[in-house]
PDB file of C-alpha atoms in Angstrom:
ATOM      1  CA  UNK A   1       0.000   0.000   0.000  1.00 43.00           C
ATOM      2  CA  UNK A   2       1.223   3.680  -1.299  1.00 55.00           C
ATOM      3  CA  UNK A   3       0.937   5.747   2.386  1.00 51.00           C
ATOM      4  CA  UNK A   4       0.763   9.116   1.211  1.00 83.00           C
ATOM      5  CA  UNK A   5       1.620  12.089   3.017  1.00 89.00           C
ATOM      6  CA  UNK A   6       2.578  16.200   1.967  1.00 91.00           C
ATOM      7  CA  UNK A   7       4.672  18.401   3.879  1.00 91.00           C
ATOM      8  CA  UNK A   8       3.525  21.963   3.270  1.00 92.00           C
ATOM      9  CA  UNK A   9       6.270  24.559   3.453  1.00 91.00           C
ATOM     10  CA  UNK A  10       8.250  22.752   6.030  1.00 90.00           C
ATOM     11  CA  UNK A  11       5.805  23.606   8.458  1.00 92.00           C
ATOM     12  CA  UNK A  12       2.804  21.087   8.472  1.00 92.00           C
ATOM     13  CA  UNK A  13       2.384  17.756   7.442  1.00 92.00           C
ATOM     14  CA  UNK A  14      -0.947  16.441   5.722  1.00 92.00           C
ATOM     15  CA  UNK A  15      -1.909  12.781   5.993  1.00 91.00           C
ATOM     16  CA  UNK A  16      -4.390  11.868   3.017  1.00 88.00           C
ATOM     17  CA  UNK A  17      -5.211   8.240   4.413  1.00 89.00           C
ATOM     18  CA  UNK A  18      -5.772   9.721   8.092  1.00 90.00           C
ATOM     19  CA  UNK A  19      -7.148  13.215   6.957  1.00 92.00           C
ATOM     20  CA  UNK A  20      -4.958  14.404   9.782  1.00 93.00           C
ATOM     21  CA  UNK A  21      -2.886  18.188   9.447  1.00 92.00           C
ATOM     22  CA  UNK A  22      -0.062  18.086  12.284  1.00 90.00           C
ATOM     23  CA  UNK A  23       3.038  20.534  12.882  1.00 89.00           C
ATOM     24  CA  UNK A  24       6.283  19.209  11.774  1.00 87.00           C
ATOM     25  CA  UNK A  25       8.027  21.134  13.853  1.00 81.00           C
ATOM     26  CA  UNK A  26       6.187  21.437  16.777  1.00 77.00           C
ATOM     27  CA  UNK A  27       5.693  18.568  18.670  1.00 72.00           C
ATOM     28  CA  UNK A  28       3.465  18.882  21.173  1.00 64.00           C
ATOM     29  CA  UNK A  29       1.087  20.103  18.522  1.00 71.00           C
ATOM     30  CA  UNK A  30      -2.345  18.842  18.432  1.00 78.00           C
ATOM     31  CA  UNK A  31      -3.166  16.790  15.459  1.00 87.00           C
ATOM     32  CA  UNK A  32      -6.150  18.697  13.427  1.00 91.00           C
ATOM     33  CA  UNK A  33      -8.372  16.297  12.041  1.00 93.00           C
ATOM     34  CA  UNK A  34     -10.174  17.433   8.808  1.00 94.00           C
ATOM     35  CA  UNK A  35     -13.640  16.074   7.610  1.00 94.00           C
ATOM     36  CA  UNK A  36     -13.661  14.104   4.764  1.00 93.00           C
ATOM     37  CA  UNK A  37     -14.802  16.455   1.939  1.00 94.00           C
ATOM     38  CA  UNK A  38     -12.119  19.099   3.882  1.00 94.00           C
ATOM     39  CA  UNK A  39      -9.309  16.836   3.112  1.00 93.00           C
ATOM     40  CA  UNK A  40     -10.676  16.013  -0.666  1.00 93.00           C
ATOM     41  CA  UNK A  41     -10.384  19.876  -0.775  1.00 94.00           C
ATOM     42  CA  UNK A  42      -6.802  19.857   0.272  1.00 94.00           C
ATOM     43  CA  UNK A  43      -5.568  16.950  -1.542  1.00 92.00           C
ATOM     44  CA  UNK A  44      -7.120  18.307  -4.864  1.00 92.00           C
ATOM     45  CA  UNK A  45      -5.400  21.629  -4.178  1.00 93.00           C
ATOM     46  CA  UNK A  46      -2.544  19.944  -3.441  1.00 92.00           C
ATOM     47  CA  UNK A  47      -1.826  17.630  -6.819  1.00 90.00           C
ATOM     48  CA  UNK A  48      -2.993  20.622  -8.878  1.00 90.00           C
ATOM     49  CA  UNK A  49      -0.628  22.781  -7.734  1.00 89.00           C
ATOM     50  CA  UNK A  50      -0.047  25.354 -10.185  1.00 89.00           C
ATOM     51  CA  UNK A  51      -3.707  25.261 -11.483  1.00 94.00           C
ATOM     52  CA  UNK A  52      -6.867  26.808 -10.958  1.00 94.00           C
ATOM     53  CA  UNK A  53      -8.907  24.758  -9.412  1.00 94.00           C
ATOM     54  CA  UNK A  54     -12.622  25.926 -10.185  1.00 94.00           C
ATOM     55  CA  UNK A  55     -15.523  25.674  -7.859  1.00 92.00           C
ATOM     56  CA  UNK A  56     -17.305  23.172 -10.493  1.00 93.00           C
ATOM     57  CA  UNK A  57     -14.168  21.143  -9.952  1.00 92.00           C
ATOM     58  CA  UNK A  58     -14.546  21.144  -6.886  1.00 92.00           C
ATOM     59  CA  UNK A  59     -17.973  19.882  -6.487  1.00 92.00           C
ATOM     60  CA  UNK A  60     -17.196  17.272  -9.173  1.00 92.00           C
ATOM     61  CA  UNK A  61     -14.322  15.637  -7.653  1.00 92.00           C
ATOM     62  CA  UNK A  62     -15.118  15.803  -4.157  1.00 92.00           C
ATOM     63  CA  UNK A  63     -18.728  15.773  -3.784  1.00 92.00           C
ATOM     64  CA  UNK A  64     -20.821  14.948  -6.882  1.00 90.00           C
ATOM     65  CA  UNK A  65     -17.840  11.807  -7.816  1.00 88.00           C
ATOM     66  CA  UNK A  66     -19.304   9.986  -4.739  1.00 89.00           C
ATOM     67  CA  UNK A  67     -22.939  10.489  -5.863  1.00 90.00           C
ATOM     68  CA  UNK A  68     -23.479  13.897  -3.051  1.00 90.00           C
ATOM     69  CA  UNK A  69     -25.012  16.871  -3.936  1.00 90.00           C
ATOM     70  CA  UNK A  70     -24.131  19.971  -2.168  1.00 91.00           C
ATOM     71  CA  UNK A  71     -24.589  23.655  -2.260  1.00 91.00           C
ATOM     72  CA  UNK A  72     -21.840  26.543  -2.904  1.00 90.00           C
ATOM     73  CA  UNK A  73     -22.529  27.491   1.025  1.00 92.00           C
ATOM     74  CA  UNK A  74     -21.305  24.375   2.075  1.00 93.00           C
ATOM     75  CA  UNK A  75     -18.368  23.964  -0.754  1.00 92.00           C
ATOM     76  CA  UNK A  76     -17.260  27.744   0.912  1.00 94.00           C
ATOM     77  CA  UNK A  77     -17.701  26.437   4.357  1.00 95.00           C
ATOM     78  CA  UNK A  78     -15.255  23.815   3.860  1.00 94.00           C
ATOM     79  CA  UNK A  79     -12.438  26.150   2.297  1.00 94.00           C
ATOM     80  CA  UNK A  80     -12.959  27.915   5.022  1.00 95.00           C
ATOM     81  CA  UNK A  81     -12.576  25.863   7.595  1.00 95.00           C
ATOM     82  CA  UNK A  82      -9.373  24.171   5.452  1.00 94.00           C
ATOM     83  CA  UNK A  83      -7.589  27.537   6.116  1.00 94.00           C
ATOM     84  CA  UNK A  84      -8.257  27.592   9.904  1.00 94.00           C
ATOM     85  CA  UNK A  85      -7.278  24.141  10.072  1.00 93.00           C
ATOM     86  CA  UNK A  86      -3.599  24.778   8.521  1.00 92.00           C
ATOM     87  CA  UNK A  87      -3.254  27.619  10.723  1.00 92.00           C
ATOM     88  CA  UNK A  88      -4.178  26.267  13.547  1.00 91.00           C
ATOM     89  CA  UNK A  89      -1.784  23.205  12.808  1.00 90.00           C
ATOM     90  CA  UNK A  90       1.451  25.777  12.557  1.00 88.00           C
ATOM     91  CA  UNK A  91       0.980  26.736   9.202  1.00 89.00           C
ATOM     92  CA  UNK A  92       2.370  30.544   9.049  1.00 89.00           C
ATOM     93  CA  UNK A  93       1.182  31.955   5.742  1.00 92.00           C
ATOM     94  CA  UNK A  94      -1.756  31.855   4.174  1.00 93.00           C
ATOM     95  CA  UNK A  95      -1.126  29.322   0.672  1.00 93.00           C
ATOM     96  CA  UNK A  96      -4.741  28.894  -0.446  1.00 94.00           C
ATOM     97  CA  UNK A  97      -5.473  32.163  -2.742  1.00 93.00           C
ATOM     98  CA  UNK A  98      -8.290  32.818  -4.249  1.00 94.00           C
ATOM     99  CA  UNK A  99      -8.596  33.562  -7.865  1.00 94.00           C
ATOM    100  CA  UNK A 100     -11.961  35.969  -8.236  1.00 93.00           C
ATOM    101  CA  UNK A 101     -14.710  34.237 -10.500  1.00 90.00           C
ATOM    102  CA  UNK A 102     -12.033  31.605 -11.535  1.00 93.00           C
ATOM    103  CA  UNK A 103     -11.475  29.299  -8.218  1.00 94.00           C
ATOM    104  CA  UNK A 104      -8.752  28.448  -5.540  1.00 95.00           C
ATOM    105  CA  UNK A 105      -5.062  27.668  -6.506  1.00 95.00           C
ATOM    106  CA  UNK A 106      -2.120  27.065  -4.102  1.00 94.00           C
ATOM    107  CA  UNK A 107      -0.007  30.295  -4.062  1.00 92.00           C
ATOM    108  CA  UNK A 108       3.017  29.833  -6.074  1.00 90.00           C
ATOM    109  CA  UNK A 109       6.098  30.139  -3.307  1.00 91.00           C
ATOM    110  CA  UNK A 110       4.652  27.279  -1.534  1.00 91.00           C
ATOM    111  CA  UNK A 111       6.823  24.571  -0.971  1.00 92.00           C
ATOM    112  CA  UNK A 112       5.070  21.223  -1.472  1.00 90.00           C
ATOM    113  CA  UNK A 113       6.756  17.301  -0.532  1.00 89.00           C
ATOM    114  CA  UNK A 114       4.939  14.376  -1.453  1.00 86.00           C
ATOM    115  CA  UNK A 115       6.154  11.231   0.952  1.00 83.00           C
ATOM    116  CA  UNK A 116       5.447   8.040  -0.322  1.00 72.00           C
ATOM    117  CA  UNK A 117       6.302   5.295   1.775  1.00 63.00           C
ATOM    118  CA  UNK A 118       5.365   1.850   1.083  1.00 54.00           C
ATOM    119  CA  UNK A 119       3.639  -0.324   4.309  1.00 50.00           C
ATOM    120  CA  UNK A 120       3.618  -3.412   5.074  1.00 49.00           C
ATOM    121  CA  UNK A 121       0.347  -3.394   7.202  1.00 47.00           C
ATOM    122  CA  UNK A 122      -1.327  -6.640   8.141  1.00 47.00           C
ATOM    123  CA  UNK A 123      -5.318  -7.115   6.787  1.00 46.00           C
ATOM    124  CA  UNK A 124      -7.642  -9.183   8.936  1.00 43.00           C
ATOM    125  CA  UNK A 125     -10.610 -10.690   7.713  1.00 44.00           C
ATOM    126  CA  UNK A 126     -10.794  -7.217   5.350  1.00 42.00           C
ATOM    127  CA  UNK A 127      -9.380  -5.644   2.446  1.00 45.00           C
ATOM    128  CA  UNK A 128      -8.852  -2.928   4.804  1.00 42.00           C
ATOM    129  CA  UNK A 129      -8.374  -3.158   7.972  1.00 44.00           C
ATOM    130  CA  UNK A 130      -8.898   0.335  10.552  1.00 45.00           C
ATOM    131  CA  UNK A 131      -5.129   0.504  10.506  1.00 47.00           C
ATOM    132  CA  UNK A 132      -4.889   0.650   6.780  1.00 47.00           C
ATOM    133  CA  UNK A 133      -7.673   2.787   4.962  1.00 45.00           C
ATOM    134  CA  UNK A 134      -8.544   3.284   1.624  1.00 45.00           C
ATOM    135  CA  UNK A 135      -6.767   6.483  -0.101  1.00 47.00           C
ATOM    136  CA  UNK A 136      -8.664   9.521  -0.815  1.00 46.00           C
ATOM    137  CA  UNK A 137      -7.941   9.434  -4.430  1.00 46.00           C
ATOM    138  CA  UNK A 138      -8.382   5.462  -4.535  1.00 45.00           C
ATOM    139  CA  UNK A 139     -12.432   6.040  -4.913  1.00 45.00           C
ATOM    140  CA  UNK A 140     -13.063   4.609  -8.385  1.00 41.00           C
ATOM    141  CA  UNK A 141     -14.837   2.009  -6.956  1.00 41.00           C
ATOM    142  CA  UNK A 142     -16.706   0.780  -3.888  1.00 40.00           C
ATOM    143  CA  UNK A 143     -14.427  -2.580  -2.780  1.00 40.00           C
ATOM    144  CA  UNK A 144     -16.378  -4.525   0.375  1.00 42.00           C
ATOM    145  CA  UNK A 145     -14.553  -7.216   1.412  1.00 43.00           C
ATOM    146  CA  UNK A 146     -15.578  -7.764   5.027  1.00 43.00           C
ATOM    147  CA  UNK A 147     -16.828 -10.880   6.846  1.00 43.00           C
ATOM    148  CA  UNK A 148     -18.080 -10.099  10.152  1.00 45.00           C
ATOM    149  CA  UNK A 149     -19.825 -11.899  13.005  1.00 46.00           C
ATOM    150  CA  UNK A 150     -23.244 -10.887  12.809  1.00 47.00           C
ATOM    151  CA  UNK A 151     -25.270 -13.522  14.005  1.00 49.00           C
ATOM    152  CA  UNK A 152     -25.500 -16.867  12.240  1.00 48.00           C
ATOM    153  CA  UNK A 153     -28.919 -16.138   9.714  1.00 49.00           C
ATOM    154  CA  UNK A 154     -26.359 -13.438   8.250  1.00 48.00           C
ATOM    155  CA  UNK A 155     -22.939 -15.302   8.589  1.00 49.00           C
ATOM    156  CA  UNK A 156     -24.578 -17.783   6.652  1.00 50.00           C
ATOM    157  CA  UNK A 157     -25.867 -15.075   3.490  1.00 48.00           C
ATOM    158  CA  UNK A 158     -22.723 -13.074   3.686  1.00 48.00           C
ATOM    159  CA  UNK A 159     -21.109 -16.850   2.298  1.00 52.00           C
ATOM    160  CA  UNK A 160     -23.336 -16.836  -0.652  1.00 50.00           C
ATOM    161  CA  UNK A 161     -22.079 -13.242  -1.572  1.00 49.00           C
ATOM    162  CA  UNK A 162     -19.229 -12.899  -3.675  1.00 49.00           C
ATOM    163  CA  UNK A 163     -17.271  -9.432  -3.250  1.00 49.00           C
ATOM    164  CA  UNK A 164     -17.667  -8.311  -6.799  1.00 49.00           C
ATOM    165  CA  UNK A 165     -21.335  -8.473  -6.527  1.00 47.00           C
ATOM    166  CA  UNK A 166     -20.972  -5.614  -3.817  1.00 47.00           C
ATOM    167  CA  UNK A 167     -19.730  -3.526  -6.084  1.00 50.00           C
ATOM    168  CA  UNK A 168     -21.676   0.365  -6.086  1.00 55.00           C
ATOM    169  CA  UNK A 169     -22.758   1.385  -9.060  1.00 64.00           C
ATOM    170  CA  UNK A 170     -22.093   5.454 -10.082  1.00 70.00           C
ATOM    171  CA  UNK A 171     -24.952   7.055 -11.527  1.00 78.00           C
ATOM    172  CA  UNK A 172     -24.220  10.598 -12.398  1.00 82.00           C
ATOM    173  CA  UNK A 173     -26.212  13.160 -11.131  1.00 84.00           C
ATOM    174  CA  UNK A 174     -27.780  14.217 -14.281  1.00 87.00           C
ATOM    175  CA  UNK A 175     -29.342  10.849 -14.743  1.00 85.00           C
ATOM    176  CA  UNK A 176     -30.390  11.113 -11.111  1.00 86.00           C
ATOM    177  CA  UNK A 177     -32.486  14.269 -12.216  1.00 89.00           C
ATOM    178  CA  UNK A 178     -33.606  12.798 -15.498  1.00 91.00           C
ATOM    179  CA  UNK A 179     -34.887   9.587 -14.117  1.00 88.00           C
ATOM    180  CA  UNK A 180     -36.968  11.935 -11.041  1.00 90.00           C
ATOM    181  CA  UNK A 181     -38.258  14.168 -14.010  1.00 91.00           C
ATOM    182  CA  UNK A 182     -39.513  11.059 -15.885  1.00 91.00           C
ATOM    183  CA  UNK A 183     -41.124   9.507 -13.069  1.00 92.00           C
ATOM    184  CA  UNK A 184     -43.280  12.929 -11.742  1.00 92.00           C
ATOM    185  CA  UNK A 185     -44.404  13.855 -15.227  1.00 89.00           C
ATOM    186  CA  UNK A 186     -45.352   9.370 -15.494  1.00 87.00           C
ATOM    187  CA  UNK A 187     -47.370  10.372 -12.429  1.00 89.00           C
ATOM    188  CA  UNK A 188     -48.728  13.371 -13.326  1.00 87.00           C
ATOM    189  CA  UNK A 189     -50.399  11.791 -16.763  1.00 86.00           C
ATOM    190  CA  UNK A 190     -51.316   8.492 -14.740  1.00 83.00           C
ATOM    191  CA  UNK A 191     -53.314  11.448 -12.141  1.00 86.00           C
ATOM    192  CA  UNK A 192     -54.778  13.100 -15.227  1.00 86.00           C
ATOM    193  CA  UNK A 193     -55.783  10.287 -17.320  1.00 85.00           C
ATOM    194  CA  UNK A 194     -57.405   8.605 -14.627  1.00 80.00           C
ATOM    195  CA  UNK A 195     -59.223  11.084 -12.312  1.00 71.00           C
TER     196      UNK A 195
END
């Protein structure tokens, strides 16, 4: 397993499988712990470094990817709350910049290091154990591979179930809306033609 970690101008250190921000230099630093879609945030920031990242990219990568719809409150809300995380983890300038009606890019003296250390971490009875989590960027599919004891009526279902049958399926949003448009105006002509 890739365990993937940035160190942001020498200062903090961002762990993408823990969604952790720490100082490096500081040690008796609290770790911050970012939400989820937070850490998407930074991680896309961070391997676009450079670019422009625009608020439709946003939503698209971190939100609508994984099937979530959000609004531009709550997309703001979490870039805000990004920057108050890497300053309160020791972070002493301000990297994120915003680019007005274009997006958020990391400002261009920022010193990024990507660590990439390979683990040996045990699995038991998962494809991921709690001490080794899925990536943030590994998301392209929805991989269950768990066998717990939940009472013997399940036990004995969950051995008739193969893995790739627990596969998600992604259905873009659009088709989400399409599919709701064709079923109200279905039940609208079923109301009219009938009563």
């Amino acid at each position: 397993m890739k365990y993937n970690k940035f160190i942001i101008n020498s200062e903090v250190i961002f762990d993408m499988n823990s969604c952790e921000v720490k100082s490096v230099t500081i040690e008796s630093s609290e770790n911050i712990i970012l939400n989820v879609p937070t850490a998407r945030c930074l991680q896309l920031l961070l391997e676009c470094q450079g670019r422009v990242v625009s608020r439709e990219d946003f939503l698209l990568q971190v939100w609508n990817a994984r099937g979530i719809v959000v609004s531009q409150n709550t997309f703001y809300q979490n870039i805000s709350l990004l920057r108050k995380s890497l300053k309160k983890a020791g972070l002493s300038v301000e990297i994120i910049i915003t680019v007005r009606r274009k997006g958020f890019t990391i400002s261009t003296d920022t010193k990024i290091e990507r660590l990439e250390e390979e683990l040996d971490l045990p699995v038991i009875n998962s494809q991921y154990s709690s001490t080794n989590p899925p990536s943030i960027a590994d998301n392209t599919e929805n991989k269950i591979g768990f066998r717990k004891n939940l009472g013997a009526p399940f036990n004995s279902l969950l051995e008739h179930v193969q893995p790739s049958s627990l596969k998600a399926t992604y259905i873009p949003a659009w088709v989400k809306m399409i599919l709701a448009a064709l079923i109200i105006v279905d039940v609208m002509s079923f109301i009219i033609n009938y009563f």
